[in-house]
Short mmCIF file of C-alpha atoms in Angstrom, two decimals:
data_model
loop_
_atom_site.label_atom_id
_atom_site.label_comp_id
_atom_site.label_asym_id
_atom_site.label_seq_id
_atom_site.Cartn_x
_atom_site.Cartn_y
_atom_site.Cartn_z
CA MET T 1 28.32 -105.54 129.08
CA GLN T 2 29.50 -103.85 125.88
CA PRO T 3 31.82 -106.31 124.09
CA THR T 4 35.26 -104.88 123.29
CA LEU T 5 36.89 -105.38 119.90
CA ASP T 6 39.22 -107.97 121.45
CA GLN T 7 36.23 -109.86 122.86
CA SER T 8 34.51 -109.84 119.47
CA ILE T 9 37.69 -111.08 117.79
CA SER T 10 37.90 -113.86 120.38
CA LEU T 11 34.31 -114.92 119.52
CA LEU T 12 35.02 -114.75 115.77
CA ALA T 13 38.10 -116.92 116.30
CA ARG T 14 35.99 -119.62 118.00
CA THR T 15 33.56 -120.15 115.13
CA PRO T 16 35.72 -122.38 112.89
CA ALA T 17 36.24 -124.92 115.71
CA THR T 18 32.58 -124.71 116.73
CA LEU T 19 31.42 -125.44 113.17
CA ASN T 20 33.97 -128.22 112.81
CA ALA T 21 32.74 -129.88 116.00
CA LEU T 22 29.12 -129.58 114.93
CA LEU T 23 29.37 -130.34 111.21
CA ARG T 24 32.59 -132.09 110.08
CA ASP T 25 31.85 -135.57 108.68
CA LEU T 26 28.14 -135.00 109.25
CA PRO T 27 26.21 -137.43 107.02
CA ASP T 28 24.50 -135.75 104.06
CA ALA T 29 21.14 -136.83 105.51
CA PHE T 30 21.70 -134.14 108.17
CA ALA T 31 23.95 -131.70 106.29
CA ARG T 32 21.61 -131.44 103.30
CA GLN T 33 18.23 -131.37 105.02
CA ASN T 34 16.58 -128.00 105.39
CA GLU T 35 13.42 -126.65 106.99
CA GLY T 36 11.36 -127.06 103.82
CA GLY T 37 10.89 -124.97 100.68
CA ASP T 38 13.96 -122.96 99.73
CA SER T 39 15.20 -122.64 103.32
CA TRP T 40 18.91 -123.18 103.90
CA ASP T 41 20.56 -126.44 104.91
CA ALA T 42 23.85 -126.66 106.85
CA VAL T 43 25.83 -126.70 103.59
CA ALA T 44 24.18 -123.47 102.40
CA ILE T 45 24.80 -121.80 105.77
CA VAL T 46 28.54 -122.58 105.68
CA GLY T 47 28.61 -121.41 102.03
CA HIS T 48 26.97 -118.14 103.10
CA LEU T 49 29.55 -117.68 105.87
CA ILE T 50 32.36 -118.18 103.32
CA CYS T 51 30.77 -115.53 101.05
CA GLY T 52 30.76 -113.19 104.03
CA GLU T 53 34.48 -113.77 104.58
CA ARG T 54 35.29 -113.26 100.91
CA THR T 55 33.09 -110.28 100.06
CA ASP T 56 31.49 -108.73 103.14
CA TRP T 57 33.15 -107.98 106.47
CA VAL T 58 36.84 -107.38 105.83
CA PRO T 59 36.38 -106.03 102.28
CA ARG T 60 33.84 -103.51 103.66
CA ALA T 61 36.14 -102.61 106.55
CA ARG T 62 38.87 -101.85 103.98
CA ILE T 63 36.42 -99.54 102.15
CA ILE T 64 35.63 -97.68 105.39
CA LEU T 65 39.32 -97.29 106.25
CA GLN T 66 40.31 -96.19 102.75
CA HIS T 67 37.28 -94.26 101.49
CA GLY T 68 34.96 -93.55 104.42
CA GLU T 69 31.45 -92.69 103.24
CA SER T 70 32.63 -91.50 99.83
CA ARG T 71 32.39 -95.03 98.40
CA PRO T 72 29.34 -97.12 99.34
CA PHE T 73 29.83 -100.84 100.07
CA ASP T 74 29.17 -103.24 97.21
CA PRO T 75 25.79 -104.95 97.82
CA PHE T 76 26.12 -108.40 99.41
CA ASP T 77 24.84 -111.31 97.30
CA MET T 78 22.43 -113.29 99.49
CA GLN T 79 22.42 -116.02 96.82
CA GLY T 80 26.22 -116.14 96.52
CA HIS T 81 26.36 -119.41 98.44
CA VAL T 82 24.61 -121.23 95.58
CA ARG T 83 27.75 -120.93 93.43
CA GLU T 84 30.04 -121.22 96.48
CA ILE T 85 28.77 -124.69 97.48
CA GLN T 86 28.49 -126.17 93.97
CA GLY T 87 30.03 -129.67 93.93
CA LYS T 88 31.64 -129.31 97.38
CA SER T 89 31.32 -131.51 100.44
CA ILE T 90 30.59 -130.11 103.90
CA ASN T 91 34.22 -130.86 104.86
CA GLN T 92 35.62 -128.91 101.88
CA LEU T 93 33.41 -125.96 102.80
CA LEU T 94 34.53 -126.09 106.44
CA ASP T 95 38.16 -126.09 105.29
CA GLU T 96 37.51 -123.03 103.11
CA PHE T 97 35.75 -121.24 105.94
CA VAL T 98 38.66 -121.88 108.33
CA HIS T 99 41.11 -120.59 105.73
CA TRP T 100 39.18 -117.38 105.07
CA ARG T 101 38.33 -116.67 108.70
CA ASN T 102 41.97 -117.10 109.81
CA ARG T 103 43.21 -114.90 106.99
CA ASN T 104 40.66 -112.19 107.77
CA LEU T 105 41.42 -112.18 111.50
CA ILE T 106 45.15 -111.86 110.74
CA GLU T 107 44.38 -108.81 108.59
CA LEU T 108 42.00 -107.32 111.17
CA ARG T 109 44.54 -107.73 113.98
CA ALA T 110 47.31 -106.23 111.81
CA TRP T 111 45.30 -103.01 111.48
CA LYS T 112 45.76 -102.42 115.25
CA LEU T 113 42.50 -100.48 115.33
CA GLN T 114 42.18 -97.78 118.00
CA PRO T 115 38.89 -96.69 119.62
CA ALA T 116 38.69 -93.68 117.29
CA ASP T 117 38.88 -95.98 114.26
CA LEU T 118 35.70 -97.74 115.39
CA ASP T 119 33.78 -94.47 114.96
CA LYS T 120 34.80 -94.19 111.30
CA ARG T 121 31.83 -94.33 108.98
CA GLY T 122 30.93 -96.13 105.80
CA LEU T 123 27.86 -96.17 103.57
CA HIS T 124 25.77 -99.36 103.57
CA PRO T 125 23.64 -99.79 100.41
CA SER T 126 20.38 -100.12 102.35
CA LEU T 127 21.16 -99.09 105.96
CA GLY T 128 22.93 -95.84 105.08
CA SER T 129 25.62 -94.47 107.38
CA VAL T 130 27.13 -97.08 109.73
CA THR T 131 30.29 -97.22 111.83
CA LEU T 132 33.20 -99.63 111.61
CA GLY T 133 32.54 -100.57 115.24
CA GLN T 134 28.92 -101.48 114.44
CA MET T 135 30.06 -103.59 111.50
CA LEU T 136 32.65 -105.53 113.49
CA SER T 137 30.08 -106.18 116.23
CA THR T 138 27.67 -107.37 113.55
CA TRP T 139 30.29 -109.77 112.18
CA ALA T 140 30.48 -111.50 115.60
CA ALA T 141 26.71 -111.47 116.16
CA HIS T 142 26.17 -112.78 112.61
CA ASP T 143 28.20 -115.92 113.46
CA LEU T 144 25.94 -116.47 116.47
CA SER T 145 22.84 -115.85 114.36
CA HIS T 146 23.83 -118.62 111.97
CA LEU T 147 24.73 -120.92 114.86
CA HIS T 148 21.21 -120.24 116.16
CA GLN T 149 19.85 -121.15 112.71
CA LEU T 150 22.08 -124.24 112.40
CA SER T 151 20.88 -125.67 115.70
CA ARG T 152 17.30 -125.23 114.49
CA VAL T 153 17.98 -126.76 111.06
CA LEU T 154 19.69 -129.79 112.64
CA ALA T 155 16.81 -130.19 115.12
CA HIS T 156 14.18 -130.01 112.36
CA PRO T 157 14.05 -133.79 111.68
CA TYR T 158 13.34 -134.40 115.37
CA ARG T 159 9.97 -132.66 115.37
CA GLU T 160 8.01 -135.90 115.01
CA PRO T 161 10.38 -138.37 116.71
CA VAL T 162 10.37 -136.52 120.06
CA GLY T 163 6.61 -137.05 120.47
CA SER T 164 4.99 -135.08 123.29
CA TRP T 165 8.40 -133.80 124.49
CA GLY T 166 8.30 -131.26 121.63
CA GLN T 167 6.46 -128.74 123.81
CA PHE T 168 9.49 -128.53 126.12
CA LEU T 169 12.05 -127.94 123.34
CA GLY T 170 12.42 -124.26 122.49
CA VAL T 171 14.34 -124.95 119.29
CA LEU T 172 11.29 -126.76 117.92
CA GLN T 173 9.06 -123.75 118.69
CA CYS T 174 11.34 -121.39 116.75
CA SER T 175 10.07 -120.74 113.26
CA GLY T 176 13.03 -118.58 112.23
CA HIS T 177 13.09 -114.87 111.93
CA SER T 178 13.54 -114.23 108.20
CA ALA T 179 14.05 -116.14 104.96
CA THR T 180 17.72 -116.58 105.69
CA ASP T 181 18.19 -117.15 109.40
CA MET D 1 14.51 -137.85 107.25
CA GLN D 2 13.86 -139.80 110.45
CA PRO D 3 17.12 -139.86 112.41
CA THR D 4 18.29 -143.36 113.35
CA LEU D 5 19.58 -144.16 116.83
CA ASP D 6 23.14 -144.22 115.46
CA GLN D 7 22.64 -140.76 113.95
CA SER D 8 21.30 -139.41 117.23
CA ILE D 9 24.25 -140.91 119.11
CA SER D 10 26.60 -139.28 116.61
CA LEU D 11 24.97 -135.89 117.29
CA LEU D 12 25.11 -136.45 121.06
CA ALA D 13 28.81 -137.31 120.76
CA ARG D 14 29.52 -133.98 119.01
CA THR D 15 28.16 -131.74 121.76
CA PRO D 16 31.14 -131.82 124.17
CA ALA D 17 33.52 -130.59 121.44
CA THR D 18 30.99 -128.02 120.21
CA LEU D 19 30.58 -126.60 123.73
CA ASN D 20 34.34 -126.64 124.30
CA ALA D 21 34.92 -124.68 121.08
CA LEU D 22 32.24 -122.17 121.96
CA LEU D 23 32.78 -121.78 125.70
CA ARG D 24 36.16 -122.98 127.04
CA ASP D 25 38.20 -120.08 128.51
CA LEU D 26 35.34 -117.71 127.72
CA PRO D 27 35.76 -114.59 129.91
CA ASP D 28 33.21 -114.35 132.72
CA ALA D 29 31.86 -111.17 131.10
CA PHE D 30 30.36 -113.43 128.43
CA ALA D 31 29.95 -116.69 130.36
CA ARG D 32 28.05 -115.06 133.23
CA GLN D 33 25.84 -112.61 131.34
CA ASN D 34 22.24 -113.64 130.80
CA GLU D 35 19.23 -112.20 129.00
CA GLY D 36 18.00 -110.31 132.05
CA GLY D 37 15.97 -111.27 135.13
CA ASP D 38 16.46 -114.87 136.20
CA SER D 39 17.22 -116.09 132.66
CA TRP D 40 20.10 -118.53 132.26
CA ASP D 41 23.70 -117.62 131.44
CA ALA D 42 26.14 -119.97 129.68
CA VAL D 43 27.32 -121.34 133.05
CA ALA D 44 23.74 -122.23 134.06
CA ILE D 45 23.09 -123.89 130.70
CA VAL D 46 26.15 -126.16 131.01
CA GLY D 47 25.13 -126.90 134.61
CA HIS D 48 21.66 -127.88 133.38
CA LEU D 49 23.17 -130.18 130.74
CA ILE D 50 25.27 -131.88 133.45
CA CYS D 51 22.13 -132.40 135.57
CA GLY D 52 20.52 -134.01 132.52
CA GLU D 53 23.43 -136.43 132.20
CA ARG D 54 23.41 -137.28 135.89
CA THR D 55 19.69 -137.61 136.54
CA ASP D 56 17.62 -137.51 133.36
CA TRP D 57 18.34 -139.33 130.08
CA VAL D 58 20.30 -142.46 130.91
CA PRO D 59 18.81 -142.94 134.40
CA ARG D 60 15.32 -142.75 132.84
CA ALA D 61 16.32 -145.13 130.05
CA ARG D 62 17.41 -147.61 132.75
CA ILE D 63 13.98 -147.27 134.39
CA ILE D 64 12.23 -148.01 131.07
CA LEU D 65 14.43 -151.04 130.39
CA GLN D 66 14.08 -152.43 133.91
CA HIS D 67 10.56 -151.45 134.95
CA GLY D 68 8.64 -150.21 131.89
CA GLU D 69 5.62 -148.14 132.87
CA SER D 70 5.34 -149.74 136.30
CA ARG D 71 7.75 -147.21 137.80
CA PRO D 72 7.33 -143.54 136.76
CA PHE D 73 10.47 -141.47 136.16
CA ASP D 74 11.67 -139.30 139.02
CA PRO D 75 10.75 -135.65 138.28
CA PHE D 76 13.64 -133.64 136.80
CA ASP D 77 14.84 -130.73 138.93
CA MET D 78 14.83 -127.65 136.65
CA GLN D 79 16.73 -125.76 139.37
CA GLY D 80 19.32 -128.50 139.86
CA HIS D 81 21.96 -126.48 138.03
CA VAL D 82 22.01 -123.89 140.85
CA ARG D 83 23.74 -126.39 143.14
CA GLU D 84 25.63 -127.98 140.23
CA ILE D 85 27.44 -124.77 139.24
CA GLN D 86 28.18 -123.47 142.75
CA GLY D 87 31.80 -122.26 142.95
CA LYS D 88 32.78 -123.80 139.61
CA SER D 89 34.39 -122.18 136.57
CA ILE D 90 33.03 -122.65 133.06
CA ASN D 91 36.04 -124.88 132.30
CA GLN D 92 35.37 -127.14 135.29
CA LEU D 93 31.75 -127.49 134.21
CA LEU D 94 32.77 -128.30 130.62
CA ASP D 95 35.12 -131.00 131.97
CA GLU D 96 32.30 -132.49 134.03
CA PHE D 97 29.93 -132.44 131.07
CA VAL D 98 32.47 -134.23 128.85
CA HIS D 99 32.99 -136.86 131.54
CA TRP D 100 29.26 -137.53 132.03
CA ARG D 101 28.38 -137.48 128.34
CA ASN D 102 31.16 -139.92 127.44
CA ARG D 103 30.20 -142.23 130.28
CA ASN D 104 26.52 -142.15 129.30
CA LEU D 105 27.21 -142.82 125.61
CA ILE D 106 29.40 -145.80 126.56
CA GLU D 107 26.50 -147.21 128.59
CA LEU D 108 23.95 -146.48 125.84
CA ARG D 109 26.10 -148.19 123.19
CA ALA D 110 26.69 -151.19 125.47
CA TRP D 111 22.94 -151.82 125.62
CA LYS D 112 23.00 -152.64 121.87
CA LEU D 113 19.39 -151.50 121.57
CA GLN D 114 17.32 -153.12 118.83
CA PRO D 115 14.39 -151.44 117.01
CA ALA D 116 11.87 -153.24 119.25
CA ASP D 117 13.58 -151.78 122.33
CA LEU D 118 12.85 -148.25 121.08
CA ASP D 119 9.12 -148.98 121.35
CA LYS D 120 9.40 -149.86 125.05
CA ARG D 121 7.40 -147.49 127.22
CA GLY D 122 7.98 -145.54 130.38
CA LEU D 123 5.86 -143.18 132.46
CA HIS D 124 6.85 -139.49 132.42
CA PRO D 125 5.61 -137.55 135.48
CA SER D 126 3.78 -134.95 133.37
CA LEU D 127 3.72 -136.29 129.78
CA GLY D 128 2.41 -139.76 130.67
CA SER D 129 3.30 -142.72 128.48
CA VAL D 130 6.38 -142.15 126.29
CA THR D 131 8.68 -144.48 124.35
CA LEU D 132 12.40 -145.03 124.78
CA GLY D 133 12.86 -143.98 121.13
CA GLN D 134 11.09 -140.67 121.77
CA MET D 135 13.26 -140.04 124.80
CA LEU D 136 16.54 -140.73 123.01
CA SER D 137 15.46 -138.44 120.14
CA THR D 138 14.61 -135.80 122.73
CA TRP D 139 18.07 -136.14 124.30
CA ALA D 140 19.67 -135.20 120.93
CA ALA D 141 17.18 -132.41 120.17
CA HIS D 142 17.62 -131.07 123.72
CA ASP D 143 21.35 -130.51 123.06
CA LEU D 144 20.43 -128.53 119.94
CA SER D 145 17.79 -126.58 121.87
CA HIS D 146 20.38 -125.42 124.37
CA LEU D 147 22.86 -124.61 121.59
CA HIS D 148 20.08 -122.48 120.10
CA GLN D 149 19.67 -120.79 123.48
CA LEU D 150 23.44 -120.39 123.99
CA SER D 151 23.90 -118.61 120.66
CA ARG D 152 21.13 -116.21 121.68
CA VAL D 153 22.54 -115.61 125.17
CA LEU D 154 26.02 -114.91 123.76
CA ALA D 155 24.54 -112.55 121.14
CA HIS D 156 22.53 -110.65 123.76
CA PRO D 157 25.24 -108.01 124.51
CA TYR D 158 25.41 -107.17 120.80
CA ARG D 159 21.86 -105.81 120.60
CA GLU D 160 22.96 -102.19 120.94
CA PRO D 161 26.46 -102.36 119.40
CA VAL D 162 25.25 -103.66 116.02
CA GLY D 163 23.18 -100.51 115.42
CA SER D 164 20.77 -100.69 112.48
CA TRP D 165 22.14 -104.11 111.42
CA GLY D 166 20.04 -105.64 114.22
CA GLN D 167 17.05 -105.99 111.90
CA PHE D 168 19.03 -108.46 109.75
CA LEU D 169 20.13 -110.69 112.64
CA GLY D 170 17.60 -113.38 113.42
CA VAL D 171 19.21 -114.30 116.72
CA LEU D 172 18.47 -110.77 117.99
CA GLN D 173 14.78 -111.13 117.03
CA CYS D 174 14.43 -114.36 119.03
CA SER D 175 12.93 -113.77 122.44
CA GLY D 176 13.21 -117.38 123.57
CA HIS D 177 10.45 -119.87 123.82
CA SER D 178 10.09 -120.55 127.54
CA ALA D 179 11.65 -119.62 130.86
CA THR D 180 14.47 -122.06 130.33
CA ASP D 181 15.41 -122.15 126.65
#
């Protein structure tokens, strides 16, 4: 299958409720444990998703629609979550994420994008020329990538307690795929 | 951290709402697409989780509490979901999962397990001697393992549409860790 824009929007619209179910009221022992070193905990991941809503997906889509490739996207700050999460609880961050995601999906739907719009191009600071359609697909897949990471981060403290069952649990075999997911 | 039994129960209790948020009313185009070959789609994964509720975790815990190592667990049927999902929609399967999970957590809580109970041993057909504590930890981690898998299965159709962004998306680098997760 090739997901349509409507299908991607329907996935994007599910993420706030998915994160609420998984993370709201989660004790800090879980929400603030990471996979060691400077890896991200659940709080950092939600902070990163908020940064994406504020500065990445919809702001970049506006640049494509208004300027095409004549104005490159602003670089995304992969450390932006550090300031974003300062002094906030997991529940506050979830509330902010819901607010931003809803607002962004309202704007995206209001654009009433047509198939030809999805071929419009923008200039990514490291990837070069990309299309609006690729970016909106990436927005949806990016949610799933961080859900993939979240399940692994939450499973991390179970590596010892599961004993010999660990060999059957794929999530405990996954060592991540980059510094940030 | 070492998750306590209460913390594991609180994770187990979140899974029905997480799966509902992610999967309820999901179009078949997503719910019935897999990662190729005989890999599992979202429908198969929920079917497998139902099988676990019906025949694995709580039934095996009962065996440990009643018989210890004198009666090995019945082997788990890794193909049990094939019959479980026959003719059912994703929503019907989610309803069944919620029913079984709630029922099992009521039974687990009613046992009022004490720390010494978690050291009680049972006999796994391939792993040998295991403790009740290890098995209950595995139950929680197993949910997260299939959430990890689900995020990857749902992201699968985005591999082409994201274009050059694919290199930044960890979930698209993950090739799974076994035939079933």
